[in-house]
Coordinates of C-alpha atoms in Angstrom, one line a residue:
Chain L
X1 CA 1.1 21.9 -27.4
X2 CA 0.8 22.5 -23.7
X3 CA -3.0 21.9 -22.0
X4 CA -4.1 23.9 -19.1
X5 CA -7.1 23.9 -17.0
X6 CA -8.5 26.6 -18.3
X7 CA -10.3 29.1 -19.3
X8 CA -8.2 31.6 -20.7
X9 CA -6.6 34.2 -18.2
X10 CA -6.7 32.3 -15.1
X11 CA -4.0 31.5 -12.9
X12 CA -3.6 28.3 -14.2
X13 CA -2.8 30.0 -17.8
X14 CA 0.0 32.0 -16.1
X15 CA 1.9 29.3 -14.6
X16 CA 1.5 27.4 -17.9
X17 CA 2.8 30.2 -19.4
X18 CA 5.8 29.8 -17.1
X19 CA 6.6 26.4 -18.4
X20 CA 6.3 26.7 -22.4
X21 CA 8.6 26.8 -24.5
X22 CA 8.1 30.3 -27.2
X23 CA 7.1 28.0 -29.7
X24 CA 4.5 25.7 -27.7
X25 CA 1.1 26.3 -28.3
X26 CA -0.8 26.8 -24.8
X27 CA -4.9 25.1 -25.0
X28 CA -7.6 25.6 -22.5
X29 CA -9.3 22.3 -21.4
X30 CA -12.9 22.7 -19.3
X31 CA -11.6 20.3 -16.8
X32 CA -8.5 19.1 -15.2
X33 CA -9.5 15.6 -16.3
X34 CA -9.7 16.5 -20.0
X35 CA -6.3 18.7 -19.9
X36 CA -4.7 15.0 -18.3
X37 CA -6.0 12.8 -21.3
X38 CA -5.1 14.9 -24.1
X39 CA -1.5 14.6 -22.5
X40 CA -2.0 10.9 -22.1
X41 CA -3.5 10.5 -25.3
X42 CA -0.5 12.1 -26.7
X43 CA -2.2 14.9 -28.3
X44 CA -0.4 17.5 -26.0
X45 CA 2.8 17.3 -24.5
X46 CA 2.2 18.2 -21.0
X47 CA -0.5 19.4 -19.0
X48 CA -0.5 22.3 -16.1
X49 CA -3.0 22.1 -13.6
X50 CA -3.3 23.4 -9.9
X51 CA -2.8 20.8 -7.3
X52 CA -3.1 22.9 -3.7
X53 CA -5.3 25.8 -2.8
X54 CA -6.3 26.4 -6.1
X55 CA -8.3 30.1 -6.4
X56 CA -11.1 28.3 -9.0
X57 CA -10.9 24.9 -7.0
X58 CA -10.6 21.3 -9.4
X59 CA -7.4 20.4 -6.5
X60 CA -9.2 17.2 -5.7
X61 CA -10.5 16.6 -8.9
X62 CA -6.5 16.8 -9.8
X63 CA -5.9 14.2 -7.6
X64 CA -8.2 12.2 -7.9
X65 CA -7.5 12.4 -12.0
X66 CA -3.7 11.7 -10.9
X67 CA -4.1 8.4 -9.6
X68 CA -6.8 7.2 -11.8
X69 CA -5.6 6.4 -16.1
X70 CA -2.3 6.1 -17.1
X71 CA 1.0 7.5 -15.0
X72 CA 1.4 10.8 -15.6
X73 CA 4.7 12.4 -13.9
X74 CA 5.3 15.8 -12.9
X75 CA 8.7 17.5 -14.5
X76 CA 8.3 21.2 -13.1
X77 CA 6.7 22.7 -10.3
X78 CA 5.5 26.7 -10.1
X79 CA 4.1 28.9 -6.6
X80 CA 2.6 31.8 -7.9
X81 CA 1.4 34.6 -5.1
X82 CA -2.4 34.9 -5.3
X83 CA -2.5 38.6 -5.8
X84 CA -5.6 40.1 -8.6
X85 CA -6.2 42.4 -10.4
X86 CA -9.0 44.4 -10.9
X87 CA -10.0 45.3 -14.5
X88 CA -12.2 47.7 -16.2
X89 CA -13.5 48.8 -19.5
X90 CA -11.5 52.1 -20.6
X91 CA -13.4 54.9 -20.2
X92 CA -15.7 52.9 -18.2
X93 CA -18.2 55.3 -15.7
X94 CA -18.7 54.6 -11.9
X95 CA -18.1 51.0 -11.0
X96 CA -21.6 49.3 -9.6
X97 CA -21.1 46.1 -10.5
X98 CA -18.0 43.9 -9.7
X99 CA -17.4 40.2 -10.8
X100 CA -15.2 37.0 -10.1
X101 CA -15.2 33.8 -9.1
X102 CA -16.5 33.4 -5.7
X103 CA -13.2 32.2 -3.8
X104 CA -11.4 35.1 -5.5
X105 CA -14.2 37.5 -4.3
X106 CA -13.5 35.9 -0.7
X107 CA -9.9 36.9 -0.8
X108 CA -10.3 40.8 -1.3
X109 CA -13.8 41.0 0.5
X110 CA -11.6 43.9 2.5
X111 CA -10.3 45.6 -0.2
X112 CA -13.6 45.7 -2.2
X113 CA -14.8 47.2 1.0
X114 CA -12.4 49.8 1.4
X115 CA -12.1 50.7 -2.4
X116 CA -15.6 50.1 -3.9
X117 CA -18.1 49.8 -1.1
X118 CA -20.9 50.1 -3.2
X119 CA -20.7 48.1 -5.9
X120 CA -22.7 44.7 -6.4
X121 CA -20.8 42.1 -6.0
X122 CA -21.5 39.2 -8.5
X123 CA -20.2 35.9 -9.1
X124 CA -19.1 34.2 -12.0
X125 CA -17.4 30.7 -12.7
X126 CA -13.9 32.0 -13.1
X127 CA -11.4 34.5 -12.4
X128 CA -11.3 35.0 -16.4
X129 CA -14.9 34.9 -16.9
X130 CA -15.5 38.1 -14.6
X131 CA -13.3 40.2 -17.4
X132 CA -14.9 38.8 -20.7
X133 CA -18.3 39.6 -18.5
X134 CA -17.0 42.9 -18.3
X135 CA -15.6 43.5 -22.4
X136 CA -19.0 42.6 -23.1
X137 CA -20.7 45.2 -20.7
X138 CA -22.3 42.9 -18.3
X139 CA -20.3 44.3 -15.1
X140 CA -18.6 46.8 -14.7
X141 CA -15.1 45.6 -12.9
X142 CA -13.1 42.0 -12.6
X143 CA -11.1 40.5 -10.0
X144 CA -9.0 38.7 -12.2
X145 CA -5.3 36.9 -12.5
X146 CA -3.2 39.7 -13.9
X147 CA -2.7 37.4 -17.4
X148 CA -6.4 38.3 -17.6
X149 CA -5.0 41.2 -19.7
X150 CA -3.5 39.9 -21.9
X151 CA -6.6 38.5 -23.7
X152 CA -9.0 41.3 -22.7
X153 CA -7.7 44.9 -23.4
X154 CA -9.7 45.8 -20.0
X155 CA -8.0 49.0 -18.4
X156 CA -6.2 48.0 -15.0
X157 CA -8.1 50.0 -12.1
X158 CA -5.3 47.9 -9.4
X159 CA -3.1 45.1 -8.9
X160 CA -1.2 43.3 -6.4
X161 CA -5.0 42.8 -4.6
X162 CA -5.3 40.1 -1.5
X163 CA -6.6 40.5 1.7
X164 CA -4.2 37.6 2.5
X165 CA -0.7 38.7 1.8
X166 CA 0.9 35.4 2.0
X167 CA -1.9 33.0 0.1
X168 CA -0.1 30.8 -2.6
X169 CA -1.5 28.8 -5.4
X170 CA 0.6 25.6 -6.4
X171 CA 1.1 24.1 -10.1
X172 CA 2.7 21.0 -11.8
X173 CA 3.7 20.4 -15.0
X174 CA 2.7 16.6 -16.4
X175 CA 4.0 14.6 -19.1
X176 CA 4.0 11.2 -20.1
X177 CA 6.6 8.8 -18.2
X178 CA 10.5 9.4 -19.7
X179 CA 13.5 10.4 -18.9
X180 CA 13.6 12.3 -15.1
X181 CA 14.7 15.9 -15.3
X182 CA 17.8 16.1 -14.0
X183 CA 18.5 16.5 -10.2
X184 CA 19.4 20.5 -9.0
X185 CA 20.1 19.8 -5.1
X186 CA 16.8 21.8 -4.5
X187 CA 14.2 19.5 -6.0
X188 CA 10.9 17.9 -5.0
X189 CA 9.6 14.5 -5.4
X190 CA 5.8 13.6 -5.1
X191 CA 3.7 9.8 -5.1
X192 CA 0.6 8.8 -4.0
X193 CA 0.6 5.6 -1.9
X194 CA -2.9 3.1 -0.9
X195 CA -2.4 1.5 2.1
X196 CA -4.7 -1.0 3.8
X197 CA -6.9 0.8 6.6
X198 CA -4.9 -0.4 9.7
X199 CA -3.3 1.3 12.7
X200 CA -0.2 2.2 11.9
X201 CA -0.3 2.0 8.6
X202 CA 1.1 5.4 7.8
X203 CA 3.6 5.4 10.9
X204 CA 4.9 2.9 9.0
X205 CA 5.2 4.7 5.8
X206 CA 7.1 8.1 7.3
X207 CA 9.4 6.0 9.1
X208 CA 11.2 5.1 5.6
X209 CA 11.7 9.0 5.1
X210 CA 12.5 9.7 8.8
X211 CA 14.4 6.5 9.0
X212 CA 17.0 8.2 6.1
X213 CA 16.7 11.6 6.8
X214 CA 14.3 12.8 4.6
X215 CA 11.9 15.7 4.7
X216 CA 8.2 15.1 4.3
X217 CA 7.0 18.5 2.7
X218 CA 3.0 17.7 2.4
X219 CA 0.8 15.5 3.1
X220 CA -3.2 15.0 2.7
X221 CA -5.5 11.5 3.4
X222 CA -8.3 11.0 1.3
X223 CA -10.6 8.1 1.8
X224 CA -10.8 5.9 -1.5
X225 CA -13.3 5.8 -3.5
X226 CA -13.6 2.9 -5.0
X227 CA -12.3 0.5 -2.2
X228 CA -13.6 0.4 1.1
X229 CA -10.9 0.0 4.1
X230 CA -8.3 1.7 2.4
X231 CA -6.7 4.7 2.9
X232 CA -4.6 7.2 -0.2
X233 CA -1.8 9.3 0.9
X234 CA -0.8 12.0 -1.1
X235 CA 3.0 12.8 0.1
X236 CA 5.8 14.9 -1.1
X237 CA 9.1 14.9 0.0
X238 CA 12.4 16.7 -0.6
X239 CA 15.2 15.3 -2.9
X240 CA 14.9 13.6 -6.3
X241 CA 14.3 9.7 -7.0
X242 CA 17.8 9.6 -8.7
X243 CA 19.1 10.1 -5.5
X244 CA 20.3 6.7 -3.1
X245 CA 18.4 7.7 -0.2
X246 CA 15.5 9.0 -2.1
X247 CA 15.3 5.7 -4.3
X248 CA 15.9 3.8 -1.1
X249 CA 12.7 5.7 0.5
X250 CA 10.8 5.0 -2.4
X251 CA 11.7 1.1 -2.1
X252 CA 10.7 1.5 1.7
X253 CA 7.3 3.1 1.0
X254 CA 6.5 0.5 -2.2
X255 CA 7.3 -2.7 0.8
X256 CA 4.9 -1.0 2.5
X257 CA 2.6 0.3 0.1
X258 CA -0.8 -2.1 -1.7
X259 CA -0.4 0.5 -4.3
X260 CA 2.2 3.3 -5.0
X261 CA 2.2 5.9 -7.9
X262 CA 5.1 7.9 -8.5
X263 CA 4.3 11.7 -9.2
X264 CA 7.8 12.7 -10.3
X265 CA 10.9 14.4 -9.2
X266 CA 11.2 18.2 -10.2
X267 CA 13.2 20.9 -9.0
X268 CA 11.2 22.9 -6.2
X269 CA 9.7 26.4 -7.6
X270 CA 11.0 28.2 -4.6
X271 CA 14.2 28.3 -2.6
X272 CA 15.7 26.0 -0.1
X273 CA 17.8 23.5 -0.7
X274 CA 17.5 19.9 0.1
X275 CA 20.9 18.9 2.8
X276 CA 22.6 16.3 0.4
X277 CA 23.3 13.3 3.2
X278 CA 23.5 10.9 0.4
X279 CA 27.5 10.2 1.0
X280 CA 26.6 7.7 3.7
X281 CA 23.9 5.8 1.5
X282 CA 26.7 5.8 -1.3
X283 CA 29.0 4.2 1.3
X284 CA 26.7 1.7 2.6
X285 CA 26.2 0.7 -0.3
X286 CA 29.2 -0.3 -1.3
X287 CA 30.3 -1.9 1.6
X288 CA 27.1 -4.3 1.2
X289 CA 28.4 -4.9 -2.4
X290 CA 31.9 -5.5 -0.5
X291 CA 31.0 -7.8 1.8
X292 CA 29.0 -9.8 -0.9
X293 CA 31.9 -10.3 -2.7
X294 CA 34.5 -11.2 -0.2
X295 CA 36.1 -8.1 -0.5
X296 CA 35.9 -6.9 3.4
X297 CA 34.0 -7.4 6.4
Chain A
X1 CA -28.7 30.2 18.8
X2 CA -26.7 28.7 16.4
X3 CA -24.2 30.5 14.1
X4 CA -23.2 28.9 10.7
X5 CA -21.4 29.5 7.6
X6 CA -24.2 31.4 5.5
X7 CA -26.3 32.6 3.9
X8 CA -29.6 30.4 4.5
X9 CA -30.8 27.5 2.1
X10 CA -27.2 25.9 1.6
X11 CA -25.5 22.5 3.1
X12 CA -24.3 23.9 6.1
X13 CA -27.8 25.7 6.6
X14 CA -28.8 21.7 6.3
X15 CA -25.9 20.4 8.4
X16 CA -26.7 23.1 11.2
X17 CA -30.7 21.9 11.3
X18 CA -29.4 18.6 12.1
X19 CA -28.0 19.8 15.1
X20 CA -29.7 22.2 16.5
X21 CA -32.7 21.4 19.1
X22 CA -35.9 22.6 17.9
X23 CA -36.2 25.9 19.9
X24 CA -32.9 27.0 18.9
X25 CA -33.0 30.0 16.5
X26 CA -30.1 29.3 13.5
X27 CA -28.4 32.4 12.5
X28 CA -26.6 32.6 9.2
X29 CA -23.0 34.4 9.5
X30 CA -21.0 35.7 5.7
X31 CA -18.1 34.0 7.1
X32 CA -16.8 30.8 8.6
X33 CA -14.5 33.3 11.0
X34 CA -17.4 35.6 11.9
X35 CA -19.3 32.7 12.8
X36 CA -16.8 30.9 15.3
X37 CA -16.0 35.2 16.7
X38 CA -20.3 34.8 17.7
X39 CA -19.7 31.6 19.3
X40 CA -16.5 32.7 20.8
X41 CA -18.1 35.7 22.3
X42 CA -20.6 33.9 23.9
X43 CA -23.1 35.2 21.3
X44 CA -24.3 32.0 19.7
X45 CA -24.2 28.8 21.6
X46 CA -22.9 27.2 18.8
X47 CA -21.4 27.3 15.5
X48 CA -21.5 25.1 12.3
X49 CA -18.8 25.0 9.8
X50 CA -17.5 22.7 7.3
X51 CA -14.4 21.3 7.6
X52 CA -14.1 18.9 4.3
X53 CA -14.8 18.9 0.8
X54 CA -17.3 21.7 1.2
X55 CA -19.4 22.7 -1.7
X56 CA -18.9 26.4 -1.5
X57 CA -15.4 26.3 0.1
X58 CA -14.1 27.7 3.0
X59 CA -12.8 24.6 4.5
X60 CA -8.9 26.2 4.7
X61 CA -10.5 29.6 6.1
X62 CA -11.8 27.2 8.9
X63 CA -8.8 25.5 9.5
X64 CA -7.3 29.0 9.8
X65 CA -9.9 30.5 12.1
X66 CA -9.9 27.2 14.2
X67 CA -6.2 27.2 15.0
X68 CA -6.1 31.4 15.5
X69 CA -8.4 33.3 18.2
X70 CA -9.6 31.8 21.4
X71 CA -9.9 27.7 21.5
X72 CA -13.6 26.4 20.7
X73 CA -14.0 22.6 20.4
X74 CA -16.2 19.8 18.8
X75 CA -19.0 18.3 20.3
X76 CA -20.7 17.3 17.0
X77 CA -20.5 15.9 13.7
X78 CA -22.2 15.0 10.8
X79 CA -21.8 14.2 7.4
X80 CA -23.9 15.2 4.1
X81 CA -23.9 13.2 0.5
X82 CA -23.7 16.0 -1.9
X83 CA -26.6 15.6 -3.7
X84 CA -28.3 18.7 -5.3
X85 CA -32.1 19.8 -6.0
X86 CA -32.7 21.7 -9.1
X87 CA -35.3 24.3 -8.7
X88 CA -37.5 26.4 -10.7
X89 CA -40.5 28.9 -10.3
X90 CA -43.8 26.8 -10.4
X91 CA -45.5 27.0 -13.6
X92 CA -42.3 28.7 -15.5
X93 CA -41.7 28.3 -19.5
X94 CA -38.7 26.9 -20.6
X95 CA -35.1 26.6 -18.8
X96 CA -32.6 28.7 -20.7
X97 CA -30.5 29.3 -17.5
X98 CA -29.2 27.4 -15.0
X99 CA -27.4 29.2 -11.7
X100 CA -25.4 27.7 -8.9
X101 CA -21.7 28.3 -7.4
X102 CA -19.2 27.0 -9.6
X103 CA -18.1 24.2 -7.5
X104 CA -21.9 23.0 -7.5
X105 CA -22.0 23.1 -11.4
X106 CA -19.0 21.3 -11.8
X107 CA -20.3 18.3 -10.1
X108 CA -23.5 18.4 -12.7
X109 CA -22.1 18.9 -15.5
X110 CA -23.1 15.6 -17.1
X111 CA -26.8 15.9 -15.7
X112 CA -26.8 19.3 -17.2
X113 CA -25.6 17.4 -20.4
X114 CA -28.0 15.3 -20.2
X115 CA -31.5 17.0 -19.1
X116 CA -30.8 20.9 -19.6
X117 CA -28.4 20.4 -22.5
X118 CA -29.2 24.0 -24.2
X119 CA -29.7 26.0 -20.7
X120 CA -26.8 28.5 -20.3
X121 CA -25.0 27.9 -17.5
X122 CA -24.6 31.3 -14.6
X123 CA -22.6 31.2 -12.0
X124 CA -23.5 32.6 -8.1
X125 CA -21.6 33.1 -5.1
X126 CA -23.5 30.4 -3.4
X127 CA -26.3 27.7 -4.2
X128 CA -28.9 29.2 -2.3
X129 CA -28.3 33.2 -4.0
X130 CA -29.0 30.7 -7.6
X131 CA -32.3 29.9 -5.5
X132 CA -33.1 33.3 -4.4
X133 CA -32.1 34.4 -8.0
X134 CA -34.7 32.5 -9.6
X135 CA -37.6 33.5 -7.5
X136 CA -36.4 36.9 -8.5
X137 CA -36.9 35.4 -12.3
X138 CA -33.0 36.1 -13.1
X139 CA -32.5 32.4 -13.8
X140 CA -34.7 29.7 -15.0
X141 CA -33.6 27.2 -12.3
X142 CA -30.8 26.5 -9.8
X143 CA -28.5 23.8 -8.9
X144 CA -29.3 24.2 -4.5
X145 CA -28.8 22.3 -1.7
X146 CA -31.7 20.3 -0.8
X147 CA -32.6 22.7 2.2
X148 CA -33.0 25.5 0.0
X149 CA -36.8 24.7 -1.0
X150 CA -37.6 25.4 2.6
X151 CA -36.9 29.3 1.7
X152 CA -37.6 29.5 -1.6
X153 CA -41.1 28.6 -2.8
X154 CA -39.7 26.9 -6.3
X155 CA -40.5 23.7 -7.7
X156 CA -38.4 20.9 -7.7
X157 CA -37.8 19.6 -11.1
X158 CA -34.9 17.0 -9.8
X159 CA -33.7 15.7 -6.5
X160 CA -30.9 13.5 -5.6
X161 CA -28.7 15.4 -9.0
X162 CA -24.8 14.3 -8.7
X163 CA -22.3 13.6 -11.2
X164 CA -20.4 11.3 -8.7
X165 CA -22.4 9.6 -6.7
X166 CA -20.3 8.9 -3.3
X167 CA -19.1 12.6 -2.9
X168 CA -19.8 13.9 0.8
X169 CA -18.9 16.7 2.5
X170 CA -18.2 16.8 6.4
X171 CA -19.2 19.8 9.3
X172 CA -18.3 19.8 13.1
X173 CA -20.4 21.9 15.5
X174 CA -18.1 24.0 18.0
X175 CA -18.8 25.3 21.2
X176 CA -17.0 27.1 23.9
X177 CA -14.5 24.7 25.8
X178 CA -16.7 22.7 28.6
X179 CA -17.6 19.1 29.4
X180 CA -16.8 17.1 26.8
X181 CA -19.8 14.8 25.2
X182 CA -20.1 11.2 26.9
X183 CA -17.9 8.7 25.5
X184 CA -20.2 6.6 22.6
X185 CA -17.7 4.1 21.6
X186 CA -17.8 5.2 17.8
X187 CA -15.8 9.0 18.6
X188 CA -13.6 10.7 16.8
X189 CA -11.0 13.2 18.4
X190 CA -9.6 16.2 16.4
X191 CA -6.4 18.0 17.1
X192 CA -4.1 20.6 15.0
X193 CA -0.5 20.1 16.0
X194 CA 2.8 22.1 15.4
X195 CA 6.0 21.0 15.0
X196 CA 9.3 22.1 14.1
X197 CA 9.6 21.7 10.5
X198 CA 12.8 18.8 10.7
X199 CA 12.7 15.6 9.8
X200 CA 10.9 13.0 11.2
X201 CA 8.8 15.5 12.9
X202 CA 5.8 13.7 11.9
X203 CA 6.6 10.4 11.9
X204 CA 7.4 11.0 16.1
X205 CA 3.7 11.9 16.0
X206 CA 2.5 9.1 14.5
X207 CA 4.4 6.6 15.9
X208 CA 2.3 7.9 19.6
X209 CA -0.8 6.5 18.0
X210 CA 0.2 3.6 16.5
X211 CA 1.9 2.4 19.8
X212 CA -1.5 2.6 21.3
X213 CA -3.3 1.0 18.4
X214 CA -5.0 3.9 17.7
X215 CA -6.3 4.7 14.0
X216 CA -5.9 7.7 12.0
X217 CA -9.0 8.5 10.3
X218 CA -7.4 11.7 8.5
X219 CA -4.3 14.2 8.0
X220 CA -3.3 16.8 6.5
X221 CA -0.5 19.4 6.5
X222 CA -0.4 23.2 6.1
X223 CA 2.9 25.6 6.1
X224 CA 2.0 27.6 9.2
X225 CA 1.8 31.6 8.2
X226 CA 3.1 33.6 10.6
X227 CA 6.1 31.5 11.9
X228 CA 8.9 29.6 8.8
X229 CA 10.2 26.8 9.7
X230 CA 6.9 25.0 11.3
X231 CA 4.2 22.6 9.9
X232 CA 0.8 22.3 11.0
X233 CA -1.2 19.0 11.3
X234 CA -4.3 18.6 11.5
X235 CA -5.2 15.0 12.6
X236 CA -8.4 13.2 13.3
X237 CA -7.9 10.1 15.0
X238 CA -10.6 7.3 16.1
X239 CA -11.5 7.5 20.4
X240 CA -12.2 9.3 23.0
X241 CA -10.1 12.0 24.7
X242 CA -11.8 10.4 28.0
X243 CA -10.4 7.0 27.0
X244 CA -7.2 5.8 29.1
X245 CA -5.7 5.3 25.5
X246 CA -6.9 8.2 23.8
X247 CA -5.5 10.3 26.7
X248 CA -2.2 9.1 26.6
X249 CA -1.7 9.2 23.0
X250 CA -2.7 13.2 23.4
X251 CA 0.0 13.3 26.3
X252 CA 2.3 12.1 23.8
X253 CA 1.4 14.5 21.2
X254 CA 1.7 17.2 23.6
X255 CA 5.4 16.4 24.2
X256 CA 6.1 16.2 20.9
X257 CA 4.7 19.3 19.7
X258 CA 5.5 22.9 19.7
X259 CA 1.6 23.7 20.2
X260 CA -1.1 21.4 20.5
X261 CA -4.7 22.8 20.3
X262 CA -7.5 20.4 21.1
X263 CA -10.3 20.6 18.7
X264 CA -12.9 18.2 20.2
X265 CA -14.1 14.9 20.8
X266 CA -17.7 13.7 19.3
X267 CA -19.9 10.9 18.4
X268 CA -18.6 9.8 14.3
X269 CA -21.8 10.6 12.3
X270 CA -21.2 7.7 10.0
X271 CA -21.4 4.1 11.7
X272 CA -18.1 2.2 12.3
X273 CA -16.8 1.1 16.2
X274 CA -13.8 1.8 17.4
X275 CA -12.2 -1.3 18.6
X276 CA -11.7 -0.9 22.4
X277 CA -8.5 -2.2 23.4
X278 CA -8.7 0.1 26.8
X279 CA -8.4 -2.7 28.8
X280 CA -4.7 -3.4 28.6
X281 CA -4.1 0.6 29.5
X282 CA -6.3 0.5 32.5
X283 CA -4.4 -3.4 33.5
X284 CA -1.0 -1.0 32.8
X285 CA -1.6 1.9 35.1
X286 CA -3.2 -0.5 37.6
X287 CA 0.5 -2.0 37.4
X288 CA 2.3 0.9 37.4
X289 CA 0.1 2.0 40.2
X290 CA 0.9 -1.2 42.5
X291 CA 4.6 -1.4 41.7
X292 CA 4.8 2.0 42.8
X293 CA 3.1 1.8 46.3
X294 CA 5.4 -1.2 47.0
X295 CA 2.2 -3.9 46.4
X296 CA 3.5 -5.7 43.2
X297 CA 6.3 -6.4 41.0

């Protein structure tokens, strides 16, 4: 079984769609929290929730619920373009009344201008709630994720609709701590590091990944909660723990670090690779272990 | 007159009261954008927008609208707990539905648990249409900002409603570029940066505050949309732009950067000092100053 944040038909159901197997049974949780434990508990095998600019929000309520409870570790990554649809009853008359979360209504504010100028805008408290509103007669048209179909047989009036050509939604895949998937060349790694509230203190932190070549991807503050005077960095970087420079960097950042989590390694959802450069930490490495045995100088 | 992020009886409606002087008219804009293009044009003074953890979102659409257009800067903050009224029509029957924007009701959900536990739950595109919806008798009562009572004659069945208790949300006040505010001692300065997307990019950056001591209160990173191949920053860091330090940490942001947009510095609305430590710059320059007209060594 795979949890999502659901409900079903969002975005977040399409990108965990991506990741299961045929056989694996997909389940809606209410909150990204709840799709976290059941994987921790062990009663689903992973989890897929949104973790950066999410169309139905929950992104800090992901990270928060990362960092917080047992380690959870990403093992795949997915981008998917945030492009709607908008749905219809068959048959359906005029459209008056048009429905969606309010952040999706944001992002084709143009295009509902353009296409259906009169209708009534309404809100509702998801993508996937707007076209079940709309089976059941309440509206008349939803802005929905195009999987939205696939549970509502809602006739498609449009898709490929944004205002914003370019917006992305980002997903990760969570299981419980095991084996790494294997490094691809092109693969991501994320943690989330505490450190103390002091000038510097992040400087500090980047100059382990600058200091060995390594690419900083993201990166977002967020005060702690729970501790005052401390500061969390969420930070991903290209390459995969199993690499030397990578596991290096990750030695750096825990010296540094009051508390580190690692987030996982998994190959990047989109193209580019990651420059290798790990030769020279390969050869360092064994001219330390050289040198410690009398074996050069 | 003083634009903000509409429509009326919502936080930023609250935040924008706190700023504005008592003659000055507040004019609710549909969009973050449309309010900084008033203020731009010289057709508000001023305009109100959230930049953090806002309630109804936006927050990226600002950061967008900040770093595009002509330059507007900071001269204010100030900082809200989220805490929610719920509201109802005096002398109404039972509450069989509760309205607010999703993000609202999901920072509820347990009060809603625990004191409306049968009341169906609707969804509005912002607290303040739930409000407005329930004067119109749609809804039984609404999840709204604290302000929104000063539109709506409703009752107030709860105050001070929040699921976690510490969760705040943050709004600047921009204006046209002009003097800056006087230096308090307790500023915060605001910049969005762009730099080539290499590594150690950001690590440079960093490294030009933490030389001058200089704390960074916040950071995060966004792919820039119109050019590959760049990051964005946007910092918050704690000082003056006025102070010798502050000044020549900018400098040294400027050289480092591809584009460097100045976004303000403002009183902090939450208490906290900023250490000094000007002295030794102003000592510096006065030594740089000497050994250069031939009067020290």
């Amino acid at each position: 079984m795979l949890a999502y944040f659901g409900p079903r038909g969002t975005f977040t159901e399409q990108a965990a769609r991506g990741f299961a197997t045929p056989q694996q049974e997909l389940v809606p949780f209410d909150t990204v929290p709840a799709a976290l434990t059941a994987t921790r508990r062990g009663e689903t095998e992973a989890a897929c929730v949104p973790v950066e600019n999410s169309v139905e929000g929950a992104v800090p309520a992901t990270m928060d619920a990362l960092t917080e409870g047992e380690p959870l570790v990403a093992v795949a990554e997915a981008v998917l373009p945030v492009r709607f649809s908008v749905l219809r009853r068959p048959g359906g008359g005029p459209v008056r009344t048009v429905a969606s979360h309010p952040h999706a209504l944001a992002q084709v504010r143009h295009w509902l201008a353009e296409h259906l100028p009169d209708a009534e805008v309404v809100a509702t408290t998801s993508t996937s709630a707007a076209a079940r509103a709309v089976l059941n007669g309440d509206f008349d048209a939803a802005v929905s994720a195009p999987v939205a179909v696939r549970h509502y047989p809602l006739e498609v009036m449009a898709t490929d609709v944004a205002d914003v050509r370019d917006a992305k939604t980002r997903f990760l895949l969570f299981r419980r701590p095991g084996p790494l998937p294997e490094p691809t060349g092109h693969d991501r790694t994320s943690v989330v590091c505490t450190a103390a509230d002091r000038v510097g203190a992040l400087a500090d932190l980047l100059a382990e990944l600058a200091l060995r070549g390594i690419n900083l991807t993201r990166i977002e503050s967020r005060p702690t909660k729970d501790r005052l005077g401390e500061y969390r960095f969420y930070i991903d970087l290209d390459g995969h723990a199993a690499e030397p420079r990578v596991g290096d960097a990750l030695a750096g950042l825990h010296r540094h670090c009051q508390h580190i989590r690692f987030l996982g390694s998994y190959p990047k959802a989109e193209p580019g690779g990651v420059p290798a450069g790990n030769d020279a930490f390969v050869s360092a490495a064994g001219w330390v272990a050289d040198i410690r045995e009398g074996r050069g100088a």
